Amino acid sequence: MTRIESRVVTLVSVIIAAIAVGGLVLIYTMQGTPILARTRVPDNSGSLIAYVRQQQKNASAYDRLHELELHIPKGHKASEFTIKAMDEYKGYSIHIPGISASYFADYPVSGNGRNISDMTYNVSGNGGTIRITTDQPLFIKKTTDGKRVFFDFTSPKEYFDRIVVIDAGHGGRDKGAECEGVYEKDITLSIVKKIKDITGTDAMPELTEYGDELSAMQIDGVGKVGFFYTRLTDRKVFLKERGRFARTFDPDLFLSVHINSTATGRISYINGASVLYRAGDKTGESKKFADLILGNLLKDLKCTSKGTIAGDEMYLIRTSAEPCALAEIGFLTNPDEHKKLISDSYQQKAAQSLVDSIRQYLKRGQESEDRD
């Protein structure tokens, strides 16, 4: 039996098996025609993950495909296909308004599915939704030729020139420092949300498709910088979860925002900003980042200095692979700083100072790389 005959027999066997179970009919050709997964729709929901993995061996056809291809039904536009990120960018929902279950029977769902581990559909009164699960955190890109909508994936590290993870200290039941009914967790969250507003969406118009847990900014000489946040709501995030989140995105910088207090929580004259860093960072970059942050905080907030401090005993600092810093913006237990820390304007200044520090650090690093 020749190689071509063998492939024909294999193909026929696959088609017969699919028909026998009343599932999916798969069409594949050597000329690069997309692998088509045409679904008989018995109801309004079901699985669409029908790609035959052994067909991936035929790279000449497989590699020319987009990861997912959807036809645009009559009367619709590509712009109507909306995307929403889920599960820390390990999943996406694609909504097509105004379609019925027959869409999945009438139009082939095609693509190579390289990074897709699961895909399901659901049809309700307002249209159909395809839910995709990917094998790792990925960004999705939508393009069109006017007849079809194409979806392809790229890693955040490939999409952005630099990545920064921002951590709002404490949260939920973990209130952090407390003084006169004010909790550290609320101030850190407010400052971090202001960081998110400052960094914004201008550098990434499609950012809204990825949900509200991401921001981006363009930095001259550096490029597009993505900001990921361990929390943007009042919820408890365990230390290991924060560390895992950071490692997921392989960031270039990690910044944790905190507010200080006396050990007893009593009112005290002690005041000022301090920044902890990883002394175990043999490159010295964590110390450089911490020094830059402290210098900016002293200048912008007109506060006193409590110095930069080796913080390797702290889990997040000790386990970070990237340059990291933990900024203690001030003392909640100091009457003067307490008033400042709860004011919106002071929080805004602190947020801007931290963003400026990140910008300056990344620019210095890029300039150093360029010289080398």
Tab-separated table of C-alpha atoms in Angstrom:
chain	number	residue	atom	x	y	z
A	1	MET	CA	0.000	0.000	0.000
A	2	THR	CA	1.415	3.404	-0.966
A	3	ARG	CA	1.720	6.274	1.460
A	4	ILE	CA	-1.134	8.144	-0.271
A	5	GLU	CA	-3.374	5.075	-0.164
A	6	SER	CA	-2.571	4.618	3.498
A	7	ARG	CA	-3.560	8.205	4.260
A	8	VAL	CA	-6.807	7.835	2.325
A	9	VAL	CA	-7.695	4.713	4.292
A	10	THR	CA	-6.919	6.501	7.552
A	11	LEU	CA	-9.031	9.478	6.559
A	12	VAL	CA	-12.005	7.330	5.573
A	13	SER	CA	-11.753	5.434	8.857
A	14	VAL	CA	-11.838	8.657	10.847
A	15	ILE	CA	-14.866	9.969	8.950
A	16	ILE	CA	-16.763	6.691	9.355
A	17	ALA	CA	-16.004	6.602	13.065
A	18	ALA	CA	-17.210	10.169	13.524
A	19	ILE	CA	-20.434	9.512	11.649
A	20	ALA	CA	-21.019	6.325	13.616
A	21	VAL	CA	-21.089	8.148	16.927
A	22	GLY	CA	-23.285	10.911	15.529
A	23	GLY	CA	-20.631	13.441	16.393
A	24	LEU	CA	-18.356	15.473	14.158
A	25	VAL	CA	-17.487	15.107	10.489
A	26	LEU	CA	-13.849	16.041	9.866
A	27	ILE	CA	-12.639	17.061	6.414
A	28	TYR	CA	-8.936	17.327	5.685
A	29	THR	CA	-6.910	17.675	2.491
A	30	MET	CA	-3.213	17.729	1.668
A	31	GLN	CA	-3.570	21.074	-0.113
A	32	GLY	CA	-3.971	23.055	3.082
A	33	THR	CA	-7.749	23.249	3.273
A	34	PRO	CA	-8.721	23.979	6.895
A	35	ILE	CA	-9.616	21.091	9.128
A	36	LEU	CA	-13.372	21.483	9.326
A	37	ALA	CA	-15.313	20.452	12.384
A	38	ARG	CA	-18.941	20.480	11.301
A	39	THR	CA	-21.276	19.774	14.176
A	40	ARG	CA	-24.727	18.207	14.177
A	41	VAL	CA	-26.470	20.276	16.842
A	42	PRO	CA	-28.958	18.219	18.872
A	43	ASP	CA	-29.603	21.042	21.361
A	44	ASN	CA	-28.363	24.451	22.346
A	45	SER	CA	-25.003	23.506	23.809
A	46	GLY	CA	-22.216	21.023	23.312
A	47	SER	CA	-18.540	20.437	22.589
A	48	LEU	CA	-16.635	21.849	19.636
A	49	ILE	CA	-13.203	20.441	20.484
A	50	ALA	CA	-13.092	18.105	17.515
A	51	TYR	CA	-9.660	18.527	16.014
A	52	VAL	CA	-7.877	15.276	15.247
A	53	ARG	CA	-4.498	15.615	16.933
A	54	GLN	CA	-2.701	13.198	14.641
A	55	GLN	CA	-3.466	15.456	11.719
A	56	GLN	CA	-1.214	18.060	13.314
A	57	LYS	CA	1.703	16.027	11.980
A	58	ASN	CA	1.008	17.416	8.530
A	59	ALA	CA	2.693	20.754	9.165
A	60	SER	CA	2.432	21.954	5.571
A	61	ALA	CA	-1.342	22.260	5.907
A	62	TYR	CA	-1.622	22.598	9.658
A	63	ASP	CA	0.691	25.572	10.092
A	64	ARG	CA	-1.094	27.664	7.467
A	65	LEU	CA	-4.295	27.668	9.486
A	66	HIS	CA	-5.370	30.228	12.026
A	67	GLU	CA	-5.965	28.760	15.465
A	68	LEU	CA	-9.700	29.313	15.122
A	69	GLU	CA	-11.771	30.412	12.121
A	70	LEU	CA	-15.458	31.335	12.289
A	71	HIS	CA	-17.705	32.299	9.404
A	72	ILE	CA	-19.564	35.583	9.584
A	73	PRO	CA	-23.265	34.767	9.187
A	74	LYS	CA	-25.394	36.760	6.783
A	75	GLY	CA	-26.436	40.112	8.137
A	76	HIS	CA	-23.550	40.248	10.604
A	77	LYS	CA	-20.178	41.998	10.784
A	78	ALA	CA	-16.850	40.946	12.242
A	79	SER	CA	-17.099	43.790	14.752
A	80	GLU	CA	-20.118	42.060	16.301
A	81	PHE	CA	-17.949	39.129	17.413
A	82	THR	CA	-17.061	40.244	20.929
A	83	ILE	CA	-14.345	38.740	23.127
A	84	LYS	CA	-14.050	38.496	26.903
A	85	ALA	CA	-11.070	37.077	28.762
A	86	MET	CA	-11.544	34.584	31.587
A	87	ASP	CA	-9.419	32.697	34.119
A	88	GLU	CA	-6.269	34.844	34.001
A	89	TYR	CA	-6.156	34.673	30.189
A	90	LYS	CA	-6.400	30.893	30.090
A	91	GLY	CA	-9.831	31.135	28.541
A	92	TYR	CA	-12.018	33.322	26.345
A	93	SER	CA	-15.659	33.652	25.474
A	94	ILE	CA	-16.556	34.747	21.956
A	95	HIS	CA	-20.106	36.020	21.615
A	96	ILE	CA	-21.981	36.218	18.317
A	97	PRO	CA	-25.304	38.070	18.714
A	98	GLY	CA	-28.508	37.014	17.050
A	99	ILE	CA	-27.558	33.494	15.954
A	100	SER	CA	-29.389	30.256	16.634
A	101	ALA	CA	-28.089	26.741	17.201
A	102	SER	CA	-28.252	26.146	13.453
A	103	TYR	CA	-25.175	28.365	13.039
A	104	PHE	CA	-22.978	25.548	14.323
A	105	ALA	CA	-24.580	23.127	11.879
A	106	ASP	CA	-24.550	25.445	8.875
A	107	TYR	CA	-21.069	26.914	9.232
A	108	PRO	CA	-17.833	24.982	9.727
A	109	VAL	CA	-15.723	25.776	12.755
A	110	SER	CA	-12.162	25.472	11.537
A	111	GLY	CA	-8.579	26.073	12.550
A	112	ASN	CA	-5.547	24.237	13.836
A	113	GLY	CA	-6.502	24.535	17.526
A	114	ARG	CA	-2.833	24.468	18.489
A	115	ASN	CA	-3.258	26.111	21.907
A	116	ILE	CA	-6.902	25.167	22.489
A	117	SER	CA	-7.471	22.431	25.058
A	118	ASP	CA	-11.269	22.688	25.164
A	119	MET	CA	-14.002	24.523	23.303
A	120	THR	CA	-17.752	24.512	23.905
A	121	TYR	CA	-20.729	26.454	22.609
A	122	ASN	CA	-23.984	27.653	24.090
A	123	VAL	CA	-26.953	29.291	22.390
A	124	SER	CA	-29.506	31.418	24.185
A	125	GLY	CA	-32.007	34.105	23.306
A	126	ASN	CA	-29.355	36.766	22.692
A	127	GLY	CA	-27.093	34.706	20.464
A	128	GLY	CA	-24.353	32.128	20.700
A	129	THR	CA	-21.220	32.001	22.822
A	130	ILE	CA	-18.127	29.925	22.192
A	131	ARG	CA	-15.972	29.317	25.249
A	132	ILE	CA	-12.331	28.475	24.707
A	133	THR	CA	-9.878	27.039	27.206
A	134	THR	CA	-6.195	27.411	26.350
A	135	ASP	CA	-3.260	25.402	27.611
A	136	GLN	CA	-1.501	28.490	29.051
A	137	PRO	CA	-2.164	32.216	29.595
A	138	LEU	CA	-2.473	33.724	26.126
A	139	PHE	CA	-3.733	36.846	24.425
A	140	ILE	CA	-6.186	36.427	21.574
A	141	LYS	CA	-6.015	38.469	18.378
A	142	LYS	CA	-8.994	38.948	16.057
A	143	THR	CA	-8.661	39.619	12.323
A	144	THR	CA	-11.032	39.222	9.386
A	145	ASP	CA	-11.161	38.934	5.616
A	146	GLY	CA	-14.768	40.112	5.529
A	147	LYS	CA	-16.191	36.610	5.255
A	148	ARG	CA	-14.570	34.948	8.223
A	149	VAL	CA	-13.203	36.001	11.598
A	150	PHE	CA	-9.796	34.618	12.549
A	151	PHE	CA	-8.524	34.156	16.084
A	152	ASP	CA	-4.870	33.595	16.913
A	153	PHE	CA	-3.000	33.442	20.193
A	154	THR	CA	0.213	34.932	21.459
A	155	SER	CA	1.836	34.884	24.883
A	156	PRO	CA	1.754	38.102	26.948
A	157	LYS	CA	5.561	38.052	26.884
A	158	GLU	CA	5.500	38.177	23.086
A	159	TYR	CA	2.726	40.752	22.962
A	160	PHE	CA	4.362	43.240	25.344
A	161	ASP	CA	7.888	44.599	25.274
A	162	ARG	CA	7.906	44.602	29.087
A	163	ILE	CA	5.579	43.236	31.772
A	164	VAL	CA	5.049	44.592	35.300
A	165	VAL	CA	3.039	42.887	38.051
A	166	ILE	CA	1.484	45.200	40.643
A	167	ASP	CA	0.370	43.827	44.004
A	168	ALA	CA	-2.035	45.618	46.342
A	169	GLY	CA	-1.052	44.398	49.798
A	170	HIS	CA	-3.535	42.456	51.957
A	171	GLY	CA	-7.260	42.290	51.105
A	172	GLY	CA	-10.481	40.667	52.235
A	173	ARG	CA	-10.220	39.248	55.752
A	174	ASP	CA	-6.544	40.199	55.775
A	175	LYS	CA	-6.927	43.863	56.707
A	176	GLY	CA	-3.258	44.668	57.248
A	177	ALA	CA	-2.432	47.661	59.441
A	178	GLU	CA	-5.371	49.301	61.205
A	179	CYS	CA	-5.744	52.676	62.862
A	180	GLU	CA	-8.875	54.579	63.828
A	181	GLY	CA	-11.094	52.418	61.655
A	182	VAL	CA	-8.897	52.746	58.562
A	183	TYR	CA	-7.395	49.595	57.051
A	184	GLU	CA	-4.205	49.208	55.069
A	185	LYS	CA	-5.925	46.923	52.550
A	186	ASP	CA	-8.239	49.742	51.444
A	187	ILE	CA	-5.482	52.316	50.947
A	188	THR	CA	-3.235	49.935	49.011
A	189	LEU	CA	-6.142	48.960	46.765
A	190	SER	CA	-7.016	52.594	46.126
A	191	ILE	CA	-3.416	53.452	45.185
A	192	VAL	CA	-3.116	50.438	42.892
A	193	LYS	CA	-6.389	51.262	41.149
A	194	LYS	CA	-5.020	54.741	40.536
A	195	ILE	CA	-1.893	53.151	39.042
A	196	LYS	CA	-4.187	51.272	36.705
A	197	ASP	CA	-5.980	54.474	35.723
A	198	ILE	CA	-2.689	56.264	35.060
A	199	THR	CA	-1.326	53.487	32.868
A	200	GLY	CA	-4.678	53.294	31.100
A	201	THR	CA	-5.665	51.748	27.793
A	202	ASP	CA	-4.200	54.052	25.140
A	203	ALA	CA	-1.328	51.696	24.283
A	204	MET	CA	-3.724	48.805	23.822
A	205	PRO	CA	-7.073	49.703	22.188
A	206	GLU	CA	-8.246	46.102	22.332
A	207	LEU	CA	-7.602	45.975	26.083
A	208	THR	CA	-11.316	46.126	26.864
A	209	GLU	CA	-11.646	42.702	25.252
A	210	TYR	CA	-9.351	41.304	27.916
A	211	GLY	CA	-11.462	42.461	30.847
A	212	ASP	CA	-10.669	45.089	33.443
A	213	GLU	CA	-7.704	43.428	35.175
A	214	LEU	CA	-5.066	44.741	32.834
A	215	SER	CA	-3.629	48.076	31.730
A	216	ALA	CA	-0.886	49.155	29.356
A	217	MET	CA	1.208	52.170	28.484
A	218	GLN	CA	3.706	53.136	25.819
A	219	ILE	CA	7.084	54.184	27.190
A	220	ASP	CA	9.455	55.954	24.825
A	221	GLY	CA	12.560	53.909	24.235
A	222	VAL	CA	11.016	50.849	25.891
A	223	GLY	CA	7.852	50.023	23.958
A	224	LYS	CA	4.508	48.642	25.047
A	225	VAL	CA	4.400	47.806	28.756
A	226	GLY	CA	1.659	45.612	30.217
A	227	PHE	CA	0.535	45.893	33.837
A	228	PHE	CA	-1.060	42.894	35.558
A	229	TYR	CA	-2.664	43.124	39.001
A	230	THR	CA	-2.886	40.499	41.735
A	231	ARG	CA	-6.122	42.060	42.950
A	232	LEU	CA	-8.357	44.959	41.975
A	233	THR	CA	-11.130	44.188	44.468
A	234	ASP	CA	-11.333	43.721	48.209
A	235	ARG	CA	-10.514	40.023	48.297
A	236	LYS	CA	-8.017	37.924	50.169
A	237	VAL	CA	-5.176	36.674	48.000
A	238	PHE	CA	-2.816	34.211	49.647
A	239	LEU	CA	0.902	34.872	49.345
A	240	LYS	CA	1.523	31.744	47.288
A	241	GLU	CA	-1.297	32.758	44.964
A	242	ARG	CA	0.278	36.183	44.484
A	243	GLY	CA	3.631	34.576	43.741
A	244	ARG	CA	2.109	32.072	41.335
A	245	PHE	CA	0.247	34.870	39.562
A	246	ALA	CA	3.479	36.800	39.081
A	247	ARG	CA	5.380	33.775	37.778
A	248	THR	CA	2.579	33.073	35.312
A	249	PHE	CA	3.422	36.224	33.381
A	250	ASP	CA	7.220	36.080	33.768
A	251	PRO	CA	7.373	39.816	34.550
A	252	ASP	CA	10.278	42.205	34.198
A	253	LEU	CA	9.332	43.947	37.457
A	254	PHE	CA	7.263	43.160	40.535
A	255	LEU	CA	5.961	45.911	42.830
A	256	SER	CA	3.959	45.376	46.012
A	257	VAL	CA	2.235	48.376	47.632
A	258	HIS	CA	1.862	48.557	51.415
A	259	ILE	CA	1.225	51.000	54.257
A	260	ASN	CA	3.315	50.862	57.443
A	261	SER	CA	2.400	51.086	61.125
A	262	THR	CA	3.975	50.660	64.528
A	263	ALA	CA	4.275	47.083	65.758
A	264	THR	CA	1.557	47.668	68.382
A	265	GLY	CA	-0.713	49.693	66.135
A	266	ARG	CA	-0.581	52.616	68.548
A	267	ILE	CA	-0.399	56.249	67.491
A	268	SER	CA	3.241	57.299	67.199
A	269	TYR	CA	5.516	60.056	65.887
A	270	ILE	CA	7.272	57.483	63.644
A	271	ASN	CA	6.728	58.383	60.008
A	272	GLY	CA	8.205	58.160	56.527
A	273	ALA	CA	8.468	55.926	53.492
A	274	SER	CA	10.617	52.831	53.100
A	275	VAL	CA	11.157	50.314	50.326
A	276	LEU	CA	12.088	46.666	50.778
A	277	TYR	CA	14.094	44.808	48.157
A	278	ARG	CA	15.600	41.373	47.545
A	279	ALA	CA	19.162	41.395	48.794
A	280	GLY	CA	19.605	37.937	47.297
A	281	ASP	CA	19.318	39.469	43.842
A	282	LYS	CA	22.971	39.185	42.834
A	283	THR	CA	22.424	41.490	39.855
A	284	GLY	CA	21.648	44.333	42.233
A	285	GLU	CA	18.610	45.278	40.158
A	286	SER	CA	16.127	44.927	43.019
A	287	LYS	CA	18.166	47.401	45.077
A	288	LYS	CA	18.348	49.808	42.127
A	289	PHE	CA	14.575	49.599	41.682
A	290	ALA	CA	13.997	50.173	45.418
A	291	ASP	CA	16.373	53.153	45.511
A	292	LEU	CA	14.596	54.731	42.566
A	293	ILE	CA	11.167	54.275	44.161
A	294	LEU	CA	12.270	55.711	47.493
A	295	GLY	CA	13.899	58.715	45.868
A	296	ASN	CA	10.743	59.522	43.938
A	297	LEU	CA	8.474	59.054	46.966
A	298	LEU	CA	10.622	61.437	49.037
A	299	LYS	CA	10.538	64.018	46.247
A	300	ASP	CA	6.877	63.685	45.283
A	301	LEU	CA	5.300	63.169	48.719
A	302	LYS	CA	7.693	65.405	50.659
A	303	CYS	CA	7.973	62.664	53.262
A	304	THR	CA	10.895	61.543	55.383
A	305	SER	CA	12.996	58.496	54.584
A	306	LYS	CA	13.022	55.212	56.475
A	307	GLY	CA	15.473	53.875	53.901
A	308	THR	CA	15.731	50.865	51.635
A	309	ILE	CA	15.693	47.610	53.559
A	310	ALA	CA	16.644	44.029	52.682
A	311	GLY	CA	13.350	42.137	52.787
A	312	ASP	CA	14.379	38.601	51.933
A	313	GLU	CA	12.507	37.207	54.942
A	314	MET	CA	9.255	38.101	53.174
A	315	TYR	CA	7.854	35.376	50.914
A	316	LEU	CA	7.018	37.534	47.894
A	317	ILE	CA	10.429	39.167	47.880
A	318	ARG	CA	12.391	36.022	48.612
A	319	THR	CA	10.708	33.949	45.897
A	320	SER	CA	10.688	36.544	43.117
A	321	ALA	CA	12.870	35.857	40.092
A	322	GLU	CA	12.551	39.373	38.697
A	323	PRO	CA	13.677	42.683	40.255
A	324	CYS	CA	11.161	43.373	42.987
A	325	ALA	CA	10.311	46.008	45.553
A	326	LEU	CA	7.800	46.404	48.363
A	327	ALA	CA	6.952	50.059	48.945
A	328	GLU	CA	5.739	51.164	52.384
A	329	ILE	CA	4.166	54.502	51.468
A	330	GLY	CA	3.886	55.868	55.021
A	331	PHE	CA	2.729	55.180	58.594
A	332	LEU	CA	-0.975	54.842	59.219
A	333	THR	CA	-0.240	55.242	62.939
A	334	ASN	CA	1.305	58.695	62.503
A	335	PRO	CA	-1.404	61.393	62.847
A	336	ASP	CA	-0.059	63.599	60.063
A	337	GLU	CA	0.595	60.765	57.607
A	338	HIS	CA	-2.731	59.155	58.528
A	339	LYS	CA	-4.564	62.251	57.269
A	340	LYS	CA	-2.506	62.301	54.094
A	341	LEU	CA	-2.796	58.582	53.375
A	342	ILE	CA	-6.597	58.618	53.466
A	343	SER	CA	-6.793	61.616	51.105
A	344	ASP	CA	-7.462	61.007	47.434
A	345	SER	CA	-4.913	63.586	46.308
A	346	TYR	CA	-2.080	62.052	48.338
A	347	GLN	CA	-2.923	58.576	47.042
A	348	GLN	CA	-2.887	59.976	43.510
A	349	LYS	CA	0.571	61.469	44.071
A	350	ALA	CA	1.814	58.150	45.440
A	351	ALA	CA	0.420	56.256	42.459
A	352	GLN	CA	1.992	58.684	39.995
A	353	SER	CA	5.328	58.474	41.804
A	354	LEU	CA	5.304	54.678	41.562
A	355	VAL	CA	4.420	54.750	37.860
A	356	ASP	CA	7.199	57.269	37.246
A	357	SER	CA	9.620	54.971	39.066
A	358	ILE	CA	8.653	52.042	36.876
A	359	ARG	CA	8.988	54.151	33.740
A	360	GLN	CA	12.413	55.461	34.761
A	361	TYR	CA	13.709	52.037	35.744
A	362	LEU	CA	12.627	50.421	32.474
A	363	LYS	CA	14.066	53.274	30.419
A	364	ARG	CA	17.409	53.022	32.202
A	365	GLY	CA	17.454	49.290	31.637
A	366	GLN	CA	16.673	49.672	27.945
A	367	GLU	CA	19.329	52.350	27.514
A	368	SER	CA	21.848	50.048	29.191
A	369	GLU	CA	20.897	47.189	26.837
A	370	ASP	CA	21.230	49.499	23.837
A	371	ARG	CA	24.730	50.539	24.891
A	372	ASP	CA	25.769	46.912	25.288
